[in-house]
Amino acid sequence: MDTDVLICGAGPTGLTLAIELARRSIPFRLIDKAPAPFVGSRGKGLQPRTLEVFEQMGVADRILAVGGPYPPARTYAADGTFAETLFDERRPPNPAEPYGQIAMLPQFLTEGVLRDRLMELGHAVEFGAEIVRIQQTTGEVKAHIRTHKGTHTVKARYLVGADGGKSFVRQVLKVGFPGESLGFQAIVADLHLDGLDRDAWHRWGSGPASLALCPLAGTDLFQLQAPIPAQTEFDLSLAALQALVRDRTGRDDIIVRDVIWVSAYRGNARLADRYVTGRVILAGDAAHVHPPTGGQGLNTSVQDAWNLGWKLASVLTGGPDLLETYETERRDVAAGMLGLSLKLLDAARRDADMRRDRSTQQLDIGYPDSSLSLDLRRRGLPAGSRAPDAPCRGAAGQPLRLFQLFGAYWTLLAFETAAIAPHPGLRIHRIGRDILDDGGHIARAYDFAAGDVALIRPDGYVGALATNVSELDPYLRKVGLL
């Protein structure tokens, strides 16, 4: 083999997967057919659950330092007066949920942070490398890759297609991509402009005559969003965008100085028939595409990779093959997020209240029906749920958060138990012994009683719950910990 995993596509999905494999010392190559990094802001909202994922990856502080909160929506009437509303439900952080609201960061800056993290781990993206042919056998995948130096073949144990909504990998596999075209076309562009303050997301008009200009956190740019007639070609020049702004705002004082990136896109909602075909796996937009409403696309894609990384590492290091659970868990999630995005799109079309609430934040997503979810306790927090955070202290009194105890490994939380024998690949923390729960936050979040145990997966979800650690032996064997 030339490598264990070949990742096709270096957007947020491919970068997240690469980081997760690098953290576990799994050999991989990350390629992208583009000659250079993406420069646009196609996705800009990072939901609270994605921020938790980024914390585990070591980049949440950088993301939040560069980005910022969503501004209020300022909607202008024809006479120039306006009203302001919040796009999202804003909650202060609490002990179980350290991130209370969505953060804004343009996609190109998010990808830059992830590339920097990948570089720290000793890896880099190979740009200008395009897969042109795929051959799959029982034990390997051969990918024919074209670069400016010519074409060469790479043999890998697995290939992951993270190459976007028009995925070449998905098309070669002949995987169906059913769904619907949503009957709209829109422009999105990153601009420098004069004439607007950066304190609000400025919006004019409604329906097909609407236009929005949003200040992009971490930059001096605005993002323009505007519907255009479906099935038509539209002039994307600076002059045409200036005319569009003038016509839909009724203002001559908003001056577009230059255009950094612009794209016209058609709305689609689609979900791949399957995610795994032999040794080829789909992730991110290659497996599902969303309308932009609700800010679910990029976040769902990052969490695909978060779910996949540790499972690939398991099978590649001689552990159990858990890859079938990747599709069963993540495809259901994507279907739910597509439904939510479509609901918000319908509200937007009706000019109804489309404020984002907790349902968009992805904190309540879980895998209760997964074969990796075992609940022998049957009360309180169910197996398959996102594992809550909690403030606590170490045995010597140093302040900690529960999230600091989680990582690229399985974690056992044992509440007021006696000593537990070590298990290879398992971190054991006895709450009340080596971890002090002075405020009772852990006990409340996990509904712990004396003797209870919770087994936390490497991706921060509750795998199993029991009233005695010995009850978990069959599960530990199943996941390769016993």
Tab-separated table of C-alpha atoms in Angstrom:
chain	number	residue	atom	x	y	z
A	1	MET	CA	0.000	0.000	0.000
A	2	ASP	CA	1.097	3.567	-0.672
A	3	THR	CA	-1.061	4.819	2.191
A	4	ASP	CA	-3.849	3.655	4.465
A	5	VAL	CA	-6.370	6.344	3.536
A	6	LEU	CA	-6.588	8.557	0.464
A	7	ILE	CA	-8.829	11.581	1.084
A	8	CYS	CA	-10.191	13.327	-1.999
A	9	GLY	CA	-11.212	16.900	-1.217
A	10	ALA	CA	-9.553	19.376	1.167
A	11	GLY	CA	-12.538	21.389	2.323
A	12	PRO	CA	-13.720	21.351	5.950
A	13	THR	CA	-14.684	17.660	5.702
A	14	GLY	CA	-11.407	16.409	4.282
A	15	LEU	CA	-9.342	18.599	6.591
A	16	THR	CA	-11.227	17.422	9.687
A	17	LEU	CA	-10.769	13.778	8.706
A	18	ALA	CA	-7.076	14.333	7.974
A	19	ILE	CA	-6.538	15.912	11.395
A	20	GLU	CA	-8.312	13.049	13.118
A	21	LEU	CA	-6.172	10.470	11.298
A	22	ALA	CA	-3.000	12.471	12.016
A	23	ARG	CA	-3.865	12.624	15.731
A	24	ARG	CA	-3.953	8.835	15.674
A	25	SER	CA	-0.796	8.397	13.531
A	26	ILE	CA	-2.734	6.787	10.652
A	27	PRO	CA	-0.939	7.164	7.272
A	28	PHE	CA	-2.985	9.134	4.722
A	29	ARG	CA	-2.803	11.499	1.778
A	30	LEU	CA	-5.088	14.497	1.363
A	31	ILE	CA	-5.511	15.727	-2.196
A	32	ASP	CA	-7.606	18.390	-3.893
A	33	LYS	CA	-7.981	19.072	-7.599
A	34	ALA	CA	-8.015	22.851	-7.061
A	35	PRO	CA	-4.630	24.474	-7.657
A	36	ALA	CA	-4.862	26.503	-4.424
A	37	PRO	CA	-7.012	26.829	-1.302
A	38	PHE	CA	-10.632	27.956	-1.613
A	39	VAL	CA	-11.007	31.729	-1.152
A	40	GLY	CA	-14.769	32.157	-0.612
A	41	SER	CA	-17.251	32.247	2.253
A	42	ARG	CA	-19.762	29.688	1.003
A	43	GLY	CA	-20.273	28.477	4.590
A	44	LYS	CA	-19.828	30.897	7.475
A	45	GLY	CA	-21.799	29.627	10.483
A	46	LEU	CA	-20.262	27.285	13.068
A	47	GLN	CA	-22.817	25.691	15.372
A	48	PRO	CA	-22.146	25.067	19.091
A	49	ARG	CA	-21.646	21.309	18.604
A	50	THR	CA	-19.088	21.944	15.858
A	51	LEU	CA	-17.248	24.304	18.210
A	52	GLU	CA	-17.096	21.458	20.743
A	53	VAL	CA	-15.637	19.216	18.040
A	54	PHE	CA	-13.095	21.891	17.172
A	55	GLU	CA	-12.149	22.150	20.847
A	56	GLN	CA	-11.258	18.464	20.890
A	57	MET	CA	-9.238	18.999	17.708
A	58	GLY	CA	-7.323	21.846	19.351
A	59	VAL	CA	-8.628	24.750	17.239
A	60	ALA	CA	-11.733	26.193	18.969
A	61	ASP	CA	-9.838	29.064	20.608
A	62	ARG	CA	-8.286	30.032	17.267
A	63	ILE	CA	-11.648	29.852	15.512
A	64	LEU	CA	-13.335	32.080	18.085
A	65	ALA	CA	-10.409	34.517	18.224
A	66	VAL	CA	-10.566	35.054	14.463
A	67	GLY	CA	-14.356	34.976	14.081
A	68	GLY	CA	-17.203	36.570	15.989
A	69	PRO	CA	-20.923	36.380	16.781
A	70	TYR	CA	-23.652	36.752	14.191
A	71	PRO	CA	-24.826	40.381	13.912
A	72	PRO	CA	-28.528	41.228	14.195
A	73	ALA	CA	-30.603	41.267	11.019
A	74	ARG	CA	-31.468	44.840	10.024
A	75	THR	CA	-34.421	44.810	7.621
A	76	TYR	CA	-35.071	48.038	5.716
A	77	ALA	CA	-38.475	49.320	4.646
A	78	ALA	CA	-39.028	51.220	1.399
A	79	ASP	CA	-38.795	54.565	3.234
A	80	GLY	CA	-35.378	53.698	4.669
A	81	THR	CA	-36.529	52.933	8.199
A	82	PHE	CA	-35.559	49.577	9.612
A	83	ALA	CA	-36.174	47.007	12.314
A	84	GLU	CA	-33.626	44.689	13.906
A	85	THR	CA	-34.016	41.076	15.012
A	86	LEU	CA	-31.654	38.328	16.067
A	87	PHE	CA	-31.086	35.424	13.710
A	88	ASP	CA	-30.330	32.895	16.395
A	89	GLU	CA	-31.332	32.035	19.926
A	90	ARG	CA	-28.509	33.285	22.141
A	91	ARG	CA	-27.888	31.502	25.403
A	92	PRO	CA	-25.061	31.979	27.859
A	93	PRO	CA	-22.752	28.977	28.230
A	94	ASN	CA	-23.689	26.571	31.003
A	95	PRO	CA	-21.727	23.816	32.757
A	96	ALA	CA	-22.913	21.112	30.337
A	97	GLU	CA	-22.718	23.238	27.158
A	98	PRO	CA	-19.696	25.547	26.945
A	99	TYR	CA	-20.744	27.218	23.676
A	100	GLY	CA	-24.107	28.951	23.757
A	101	GLN	CA	-24.509	30.326	20.252
A	102	ILE	CA	-23.436	30.047	16.646
A	103	ALA	CA	-20.145	31.681	15.649
A	104	MET	CA	-19.398	33.338	12.324
A	105	LEU	CA	-16.219	32.641	10.408
A	106	PRO	CA	-15.969	32.619	6.601
A	107	GLN	CA	-15.203	29.201	5.194
A	108	PHE	CA	-11.815	30.187	3.802
A	109	LEU	CA	-10.666	31.283	7.263
A	110	THR	CA	-12.031	28.118	8.888
A	111	GLU	CA	-10.138	26.039	6.342
A	112	GLY	CA	-6.996	28.094	6.995
A	113	VAL	CA	-7.159	27.340	10.718
A	114	LEU	CA	-7.628	23.636	9.967
A	115	ARG	CA	-4.730	23.585	7.490
A	116	ASP	CA	-2.499	25.196	10.103
A	117	ARG	CA	-3.488	22.533	12.624
A	118	LEU	CA	-2.803	19.813	10.078
A	119	MET	CA	0.620	21.318	9.402
A	120	GLU	CA	1.388	21.235	13.141
A	121	LEU	CA	0.661	17.505	13.015
A	122	GLY	CA	3.187	17.084	10.199
A	123	HIS	CA	0.934	16.969	7.126
A	124	ALA	CA	-0.185	19.207	4.272
A	125	VAL	CA	-2.730	19.270	1.459
A	126	GLU	CA	-1.601	18.224	-2.016
A	127	PHE	CA	-3.294	20.780	-4.256
A	128	GLY	CA	-3.595	20.341	-8.022
A	129	ALA	CA	-4.073	16.578	-7.697
A	130	GLU	CA	-7.212	15.180	-9.345
A	131	ILE	CA	-8.542	11.624	-9.256
A	132	VAL	CA	-9.428	10.537	-12.802
A	133	ARG	CA	-10.040	6.826	-12.305
A	134	ILE	CA	-10.841	4.463	-9.425
A	135	GLN	CA	-10.436	0.691	-9.241
A	136	GLN	CA	-11.532	-1.277	-6.204
A	137	THR	CA	-10.701	-4.834	-5.141
A	138	THR	CA	-11.414	-6.762	-1.950
A	139	GLY	CA	-8.302	-5.503	-0.201
A	140	GLU	CA	-7.434	-2.149	-1.755
A	141	VAL	CA	-8.447	0.860	-3.813
A	142	LYS	CA	-6.366	2.090	-6.739
A	143	ALA	CA	-6.744	5.756	-7.598
A	144	HIS	CA	-5.249	7.220	-10.746
A	145	ILE	CA	-4.240	10.783	-9.917
A	146	ARG	CA	-3.407	13.506	-12.422
A	147	THR	CA	-1.091	16.377	-11.484
A	148	HIS	CA	0.942	18.882	-13.509
A	149	LYS	CA	3.699	16.264	-13.561
A	150	GLY	CA	1.495	13.616	-15.161
A	151	THR	CA	-0.625	10.708	-13.921
A	152	HIS	CA	0.335	8.216	-11.238
A	153	THR	CA	-1.433	5.473	-9.288
A	154	VAL	CA	-1.928	5.383	-5.534
A	155	LYS	CA	-2.909	2.201	-3.714
A	156	ALA	CA	-4.783	2.731	-0.457
A	157	ARG	CA	-6.715	0.561	1.940
A	158	TYR	CA	-9.579	3.080	1.903
A	159	LEU	CA	-10.626	6.034	-0.250
A	160	VAL	CA	-12.804	8.803	1.193
A	161	GLY	CA	-14.671	11.020	-1.246
A	162	ALA	CA	-15.035	14.428	0.388
A	163	ASP	CA	-15.103	16.153	-2.987
A	164	GLY	CA	-18.316	18.139	-2.784
A	165	GLY	CA	-21.825	18.046	-4.173
A	166	LYS	CA	-20.661	17.205	-7.702
A	167	SER	CA	-18.433	14.439	-6.298
A	168	PHE	CA	-16.444	12.537	-8.935
A	169	VAL	CA	-16.020	9.708	-6.434
A	170	ARG	CA	-19.782	9.345	-5.944
A	171	GLN	CA	-20.406	9.416	-9.682
A	172	VAL	CA	-17.796	6.728	-10.368
A	173	LEU	CA	-19.415	4.527	-7.727
A	174	LYS	CA	-22.789	5.110	-9.435
A	175	VAL	CA	-24.328	5.938	-6.064
A	176	GLY	CA	-27.751	7.502	-6.446
A	177	PHE	CA	-28.158	11.072	-5.199
A	178	PRO	CA	-31.945	11.503	-4.991
A	179	GLY	CA	-33.636	14.635	-3.773
A	180	GLU	CA	-34.982	17.751	-5.346
A	181	SER	CA	-33.965	20.922	-7.087
A	182	LEU	CA	-35.510	23.667	-5.022
A	183	GLY	CA	-36.446	25.977	-7.866
A	184	PHE	CA	-34.230	28.900	-6.964
A	185	GLN	CA	-30.909	30.308	-8.026
A	186	ALA	CA	-28.881	32.809	-6.057
A	187	ILE	CA	-25.666	34.763	-6.072
A	188	VAL	CA	-23.211	34.732	-3.192
A	189	ALA	CA	-20.183	37.013	-3.341
A	190	ASP	CA	-17.468	38.380	-1.074
A	191	LEU	CA	-17.023	42.125	-1.586
A	192	HIS	CA	-15.258	45.203	-0.369
A	193	LEU	CA	-17.746	48.042	-0.237
A	194	ASP	CA	-18.357	51.497	1.194
A	195	GLY	CA	-21.528	52.976	2.635
A	196	LEU	CA	-22.599	50.447	5.298
A	197	ASP	CA	-21.672	49.928	8.925
A	198	ARG	CA	-20.571	46.486	10.129
A	199	ASP	CA	-22.953	46.291	13.088
A	200	ALA	CA	-25.759	44.448	11.306
A	201	TRP	CA	-26.686	42.009	8.563
A	202	HIS	CA	-28.370	44.447	6.156
A	203	ARG	CA	-31.457	43.174	4.286
A	204	TRP	CA	-33.747	44.711	1.683
A	205	GLY	CA	-36.878	43.484	-0.069
A	206	SER	CA	-38.444	40.065	-0.033
A	207	GLY	CA	-38.708	37.018	-2.239
A	208	PRO	CA	-37.033	37.228	-5.656
A	209	ALA	CA	-36.316	40.970	-5.248
A	210	SER	CA	-34.419	40.637	-1.962
A	211	LEU	CA	-30.774	41.347	-1.248
A	212	ALA	CA	-28.618	40.950	1.856
A	213	LEU	CA	-25.175	42.271	2.740
A	214	CYS	CA	-23.563	40.643	5.764
A	215	PRO	CA	-20.275	41.795	7.347
A	216	LEU	CA	-17.974	38.776	7.521
A	217	ALA	CA	-16.354	38.393	10.925
A	218	GLY	CA	-12.565	38.220	10.860
A	219	THR	CA	-12.363	40.222	7.621
A	220	ASP	CA	-13.146	43.635	6.150
A	221	LEU	CA	-15.459	41.963	3.620
A	222	PHE	CA	-19.215	41.815	3.180
A	223	GLN	CA	-21.025	38.771	1.834
A	224	LEU	CA	-23.698	39.546	-0.747
A	225	GLN	CA	-26.643	37.175	-1.082
A	226	ALA	CA	-29.351	37.687	-3.670
A	227	PRO	CA	-31.803	35.439	-5.531
A	228	ILE	CA	-31.716	35.636	-9.328
A	229	PRO	CA	-34.060	34.177	-11.950
A	230	ALA	CA	-33.773	30.397	-12.095
A	231	GLN	CA	-32.247	28.660	-15.112
A	232	THR	CA	-30.653	31.860	-16.435
A	233	GLU	CA	-27.102	33.036	-16.908
A	234	PHE	CA	-26.280	36.102	-14.832
A	235	ASP	CA	-23.517	38.646	-15.286
A	236	LEU	CA	-21.190	38.307	-12.283
A	237	SER	CA	-18.965	41.286	-13.068
A	238	LEU	CA	-18.318	44.064	-10.575
A	239	ALA	CA	-20.459	46.456	-12.625
A	240	ALA	CA	-23.382	44.028	-12.684
A	241	LEU	CA	-23.173	43.418	-8.927
A	242	GLN	CA	-23.035	47.176	-8.309
A	243	ALA	CA	-26.178	47.609	-10.404
A	244	LEU	CA	-27.881	44.767	-8.504
A	245	VAL	CA	-27.081	46.417	-5.171
A	246	ARG	CA	-28.335	49.797	-6.375
A	247	ASP	CA	-31.553	48.405	-7.864
A	248	ARG	CA	-32.560	46.292	-4.861
A	249	THR	CA	-31.536	48.695	-2.084
A	250	GLY	CA	-32.608	51.920	-3.800
A	251	ARG	CA	-29.367	53.494	-2.593
A	252	ASP	CA	-26.570	55.117	-4.571
A	253	ASP	CA	-24.242	55.488	-1.594
A	254	ILE	CA	-23.371	51.775	-1.291
A	255	ILE	CA	-20.328	51.418	-3.520
A	256	VAL	CA	-18.848	48.005	-4.389
A	257	ARG	CA	-15.086	48.546	-4.616
A	258	ASP	CA	-13.961	45.058	-5.636
A	259	VAL	CA	-15.121	41.451	-5.745
A	260	ILE	CA	-12.943	38.801	-4.083
A	261	TRP	CA	-15.093	35.781	-4.926
A	262	VAL	CA	-18.478	35.271	-6.555
A	263	SER	CA	-20.613	32.267	-7.399
A	264	ALA	CA	-24.096	31.572	-8.730
A	265	TYR	CA	-25.661	28.425	-7.337
A	266	ARG	CA	-28.904	26.490	-7.676
A	267	GLY	CA	-30.659	25.285	-4.546
A	268	ASN	CA	-30.704	21.534	-4.020
A	269	ALA	CA	-31.544	19.106	-1.237
A	270	ARG	CA	-30.086	15.650	-1.860
A	271	LEU	CA	-28.965	12.600	0.093
A	272	ALA	CA	-26.803	9.756	-1.223
A	273	ASP	CA	-28.374	6.310	-1.353
A	274	ARG	CA	-25.394	4.903	0.520
A	275	TYR	CA	-22.247	6.220	2.160
A	276	VAL	CA	-20.042	3.113	2.031
A	277	THR	CA	-19.306	1.028	-1.069
A	278	GLY	CA	-16.676	-1.559	-0.273
A	279	ARG	CA	-13.555	0.395	0.628
A	280	VAL	CA	-14.797	3.722	-0.734
A	281	ILE	CA	-16.608	6.065	1.645
A	282	LEU	CA	-18.520	9.306	1.022
A	283	ALA	CA	-18.527	12.213	3.462
A	284	GLY	CA	-19.696	15.813	3.573
A	285	ASP	CA	-21.347	17.376	0.535
A	286	ALA	CA	-20.444	14.299	-1.519
A	287	ALA	CA	-23.056	12.490	0.607
A	288	HIS	CA	-25.597	15.265	1.209
A	289	VAL	CA	-26.269	18.804	-0.017
A	290	HIS	CA	-28.407	21.325	1.836
A	291	PRO	CA	-30.036	24.669	1.114
A	292	PRO	CA	-28.165	27.394	3.023
A	293	THR	CA	-31.001	28.104	5.462
A	294	GLY	CA	-30.159	27.125	9.016
A	295	GLY	CA	-26.413	26.859	8.507
A	296	GLN	CA	-26.392	23.052	8.588
A	297	GLY	CA	-24.298	21.989	5.571
A	298	LEU	CA	-20.733	22.697	6.694
A	299	ASN	CA	-21.481	21.629	10.263
A	300	THR	CA	-23.026	18.315	9.261
A	301	SER	CA	-20.055	17.684	6.981
A	302	VAL	CA	-17.442	18.364	9.669
A	303	GLN	CA	-19.250	16.001	12.004
A	304	ASP	CA	-19.328	13.283	9.322
A	305	ALA	CA	-15.538	13.346	9.380
A	306	TRP	CA	-15.497	13.500	13.183
A	307	ASN	CA	-17.592	10.321	13.302
A	308	LEU	CA	-15.565	8.561	10.599
A	309	GLY	CA	-12.021	9.298	11.759
A	310	TRP	CA	-11.881	7.147	14.878
A	311	LYS	CA	-13.740	4.291	13.189
A	312	LEU	CA	-11.250	4.197	10.309
A	313	ALA	CA	-8.439	4.242	12.860
A	314	SER	CA	-9.990	1.282	14.680
A	315	VAL	CA	-10.087	-1.022	11.672
A	316	LEU	CA	-6.699	0.167	10.374
A	317	THR	CA	-4.953	-0.600	13.663
A	318	GLY	CA	-6.346	-4.119	13.974
A	319	GLY	CA	-9.380	-3.252	16.077
A	320	PRO	CA	-13.011	-4.048	15.307
A	321	ASP	CA	-14.503	-2.870	12.021
A	322	LEU	CA	-17.101	-0.301	13.065
A	323	LEU	CA	-17.444	1.363	9.659
A	324	GLU	CA	-20.985	0.114	9.080
A	325	THR	CA	-22.085	2.330	11.962
A	326	TYR	CA	-20.719	5.386	10.143
A	327	GLU	CA	-23.408	5.148	7.491
A	328	THR	CA	-26.247	4.162	9.804
A	329	GLU	CA	-25.474	6.974	12.236
A	330	ARG	CA	-24.583	9.809	9.903
A	331	ARG	CA	-27.076	9.216	7.102
A	332	ASP	CA	-29.974	9.506	9.558
A	333	VAL	CA	-28.510	12.754	10.879
A	334	ALA	CA	-28.133	14.214	7.380
A	335	ALA	CA	-31.744	13.337	6.582
A	336	GLY	CA	-32.899	15.171	9.697
A	337	MET	CA	-30.764	18.229	8.958
A	338	LEU	CA	-32.081	18.344	5.383
A	339	GLY	CA	-35.623	18.380	6.735
A	340	LEU	CA	-34.761	21.226	9.098
A	341	SER	CA	-33.084	23.275	6.342
A	342	LEU	CA	-36.112	22.835	4.083
A	343	LYS	CA	-38.454	23.935	6.868
A	344	LEU	CA	-36.434	27.119	7.356
A	345	LEU	CA	-36.306	27.688	3.598
A	346	ASP	CA	-40.097	27.519	3.458
A	347	ALA	CA	-40.304	30.065	6.276
A	348	ALA	CA	-37.932	32.370	4.392
A	349	ARG	CA	-40.009	32.118	1.227
A	350	ARG	CA	-43.114	33.081	3.200
A	351	ASP	CA	-41.266	35.928	4.938
A	352	ALA	CA	-42.162	34.183	8.195
A	353	ASP	CA	-40.085	34.121	11.362
A	354	MET	CA	-37.042	31.999	10.526
A	355	ARG	CA	-35.051	32.634	13.675
A	356	ARG	CA	-32.750	29.740	14.427
A	357	ASP	CA	-33.399	28.003	17.719
A	358	ARG	CA	-31.751	25.123	19.544
A	359	SER	CA	-32.736	22.686	16.791
A	360	THR	CA	-30.086	24.169	14.484
A	361	GLN	CA	-27.273	24.018	17.052
A	362	GLN	CA	-26.781	20.237	16.726
A	363	LEU	CA	-26.318	19.770	20.481
A	364	ASP	CA	-29.253	17.371	20.665
A	365	ILE	CA	-28.117	15.155	17.794
A	366	GLY	CA	-27.323	11.645	18.965
A	367	TYR	CA	-27.317	8.012	17.983
A	368	PRO	CA	-29.841	6.313	20.298
A	369	ASP	CA	-30.667	3.587	17.745
A	370	SER	CA	-27.054	2.787	16.869
A	371	SER	CA	-25.636	-0.668	17.465
A	372	LEU	CA	-22.938	1.169	19.428
A	373	SER	CA	-25.473	2.500	21.952
A	374	LEU	CA	-26.140	0.318	24.995
A	375	ASP	CA	-28.269	1.512	27.907
A	376	LEU	CA	-28.414	-0.939	30.823
A	377	ARG	CA	-29.441	1.787	33.246
A	378	ARG	CA	-32.552	3.115	31.467
A	379	ARG	CA	-32.885	6.400	33.283
A	380	GLY	CA	-31.603	9.905	32.852
A	381	LEU	CA	-29.192	10.606	30.011
A	382	PRO	CA	-29.733	7.973	27.279
A	383	ALA	CA	-26.959	6.084	25.509
A	384	GLY	CA	-26.116	7.583	22.144
A	385	SER	CA	-26.430	11.150	23.459
A	386	ARG	CA	-23.767	13.810	23.225
A	387	ALA	CA	-21.682	13.512	26.409
A	388	PRO	CA	-22.169	16.681	28.502
A	389	ASP	CA	-19.324	18.843	29.727
A	390	ALA	CA	-18.986	19.775	33.424
A	391	PRO	CA	-16.604	21.788	35.614
A	392	CYS	CA	-14.693	19.649	38.115
A	393	ARG	CA	-11.329	19.344	39.870
A	394	GLY	CA	-8.481	16.911	39.703
A	395	ALA	CA	-7.391	14.890	42.723
A	396	ALA	CA	-4.858	17.590	43.659
A	397	GLY	CA	-7.501	20.308	43.408
A	398	GLN	CA	-6.599	21.762	40.008
A	399	PRO	CA	-9.608	23.099	38.044
A	400	LEU	CA	-10.699	20.982	35.088
A	401	ARG	CA	-13.551	20.540	32.658
A	402	LEU	CA	-14.860	17.112	31.763
A	403	PHE	CA	-14.149	17.819	28.083
A	404	GLN	CA	-10.454	18.015	28.974
A	405	LEU	CA	-10.614	14.344	29.958
A	406	PHE	CA	-12.036	13.250	26.606
A	407	GLY	CA	-9.859	12.711	23.552
A	408	ALA	CA	-8.929	10.371	20.722
A	409	TYR	CA	-9.711	7.349	22.900
A	410	TRP	CA	-12.500	5.696	24.873
A	411	THR	CA	-13.161	7.174	28.312
A	412	LEU	CA	-14.862	5.469	31.267
A	413	LEU	CA	-16.511	7.663	33.888
A	414	ALA	CA	-17.125	5.665	37.067
A	415	PHE	CA	-19.115	7.329	39.848
A	416	GLU	CA	-18.121	6.548	43.432
A	417	THR	CA	-16.692	3.124	42.601
A	418	ALA	CA	-13.796	1.094	43.924
A	419	ALA	CA	-10.636	0.588	41.884
A	420	ILE	CA	-11.149	-0.611	38.287
A	421	ALA	CA	-8.587	-2.743	36.472
A	422	PRO	CA	-6.890	-0.965	33.546
A	423	HIS	CA	-7.905	-1.839	29.985
A	424	PRO	CA	-5.728	-1.181	26.920
A	425	GLY	CA	-6.982	1.851	25.021
A	426	LEU	CA	-9.340	2.978	27.805
A	427	ARG	CA	-8.954	6.043	30.033
A	428	ILE	CA	-10.623	5.476	33.416
A	429	HIS	CA	-11.704	8.349	35.674
A	430	ARG	CA	-13.349	7.670	39.020
A	431	ILE	CA	-15.655	10.533	39.905
A	432	GLY	CA	-15.306	11.243	43.605
A	433	ARG	CA	-11.749	9.785	43.715
A	434	ASP	CA	-9.364	11.108	41.056
A	435	ILE	CA	-11.953	13.583	39.719
A	436	LEU	CA	-13.753	15.755	42.279
A	437	ASP	CA	-17.319	16.818	41.516
A	438	ASP	CA	-17.689	19.523	44.164
A	439	GLY	CA	-20.576	21.289	42.466
A	440	GLY	CA	-22.377	18.080	41.567
A	441	HIS	CA	-22.362	19.063	37.877
A	442	ILE	CA	-21.185	15.657	36.654
A	443	ALA	CA	-23.666	13.771	38.814
A	444	ARG	CA	-26.547	15.910	37.555
A	445	ALA	CA	-25.558	15.877	33.877
A	446	TYR	CA	-25.153	12.087	33.808
A	447	ASP	CA	-27.775	11.287	36.471
A	448	PHE	CA	-25.133	9.272	38.297
A	449	ALA	CA	-25.823	7.146	41.367
A	450	ALA	CA	-23.142	5.290	43.319
A	451	GLY	CA	-21.602	2.554	41.173
A	452	ASP	CA	-22.874	3.906	37.839
A	453	VAL	CA	-20.527	3.968	34.850
A	454	ALA	CA	-20.653	5.784	31.504
A	455	LEU	CA	-18.458	4.767	28.573
A	456	ILE	CA	-17.720	7.725	26.299
A	457	ARG	CA	-16.802	7.136	22.663
A	458	PRO	CA	-13.775	8.807	21.077
A	459	ASP	CA	-16.124	11.275	19.355
A	460	GLY	CA	-17.705	12.442	22.609
A	461	TYR	CA	-20.969	10.491	22.529
A	462	VAL	CA	-22.187	8.146	25.253
A	463	GLY	CA	-21.574	4.592	24.051
A	464	ALA	CA	-22.835	2.644	27.065
A	465	LEU	CA	-24.374	3.184	30.503
A	466	ALA	CA	-24.591	0.664	33.329
A	467	THR	CA	-25.057	0.439	37.078
A	468	ASN	CA	-21.909	-1.693	37.469
A	469	VAL	CA	-18.721	-1.788	35.440
A	470	SER	CA	-18.842	-5.586	35.088
A	471	GLU	CA	-22.058	-5.241	33.063
A	472	LEU	CA	-20.027	-3.607	30.306
A	473	ASP	CA	-17.737	-6.569	29.583
A	474	PRO	CA	-19.610	-7.726	26.431
A	475	TYR	CA	-19.632	-4.171	25.086
A	476	LEU	CA	-15.939	-3.706	25.840
A	477	ARG	CA	-15.179	-6.865	23.891
A	478	LYS	CA	-17.302	-5.666	20.982
A	479	VAL	CA	-15.362	-2.427	20.631
A	480	GLY	CA	-11.948	-3.988	21.201
A	481	LEU	CA	-11.283	-2.827	24.763
A	482	LEU	CA	-11.319	-6.248	26.424
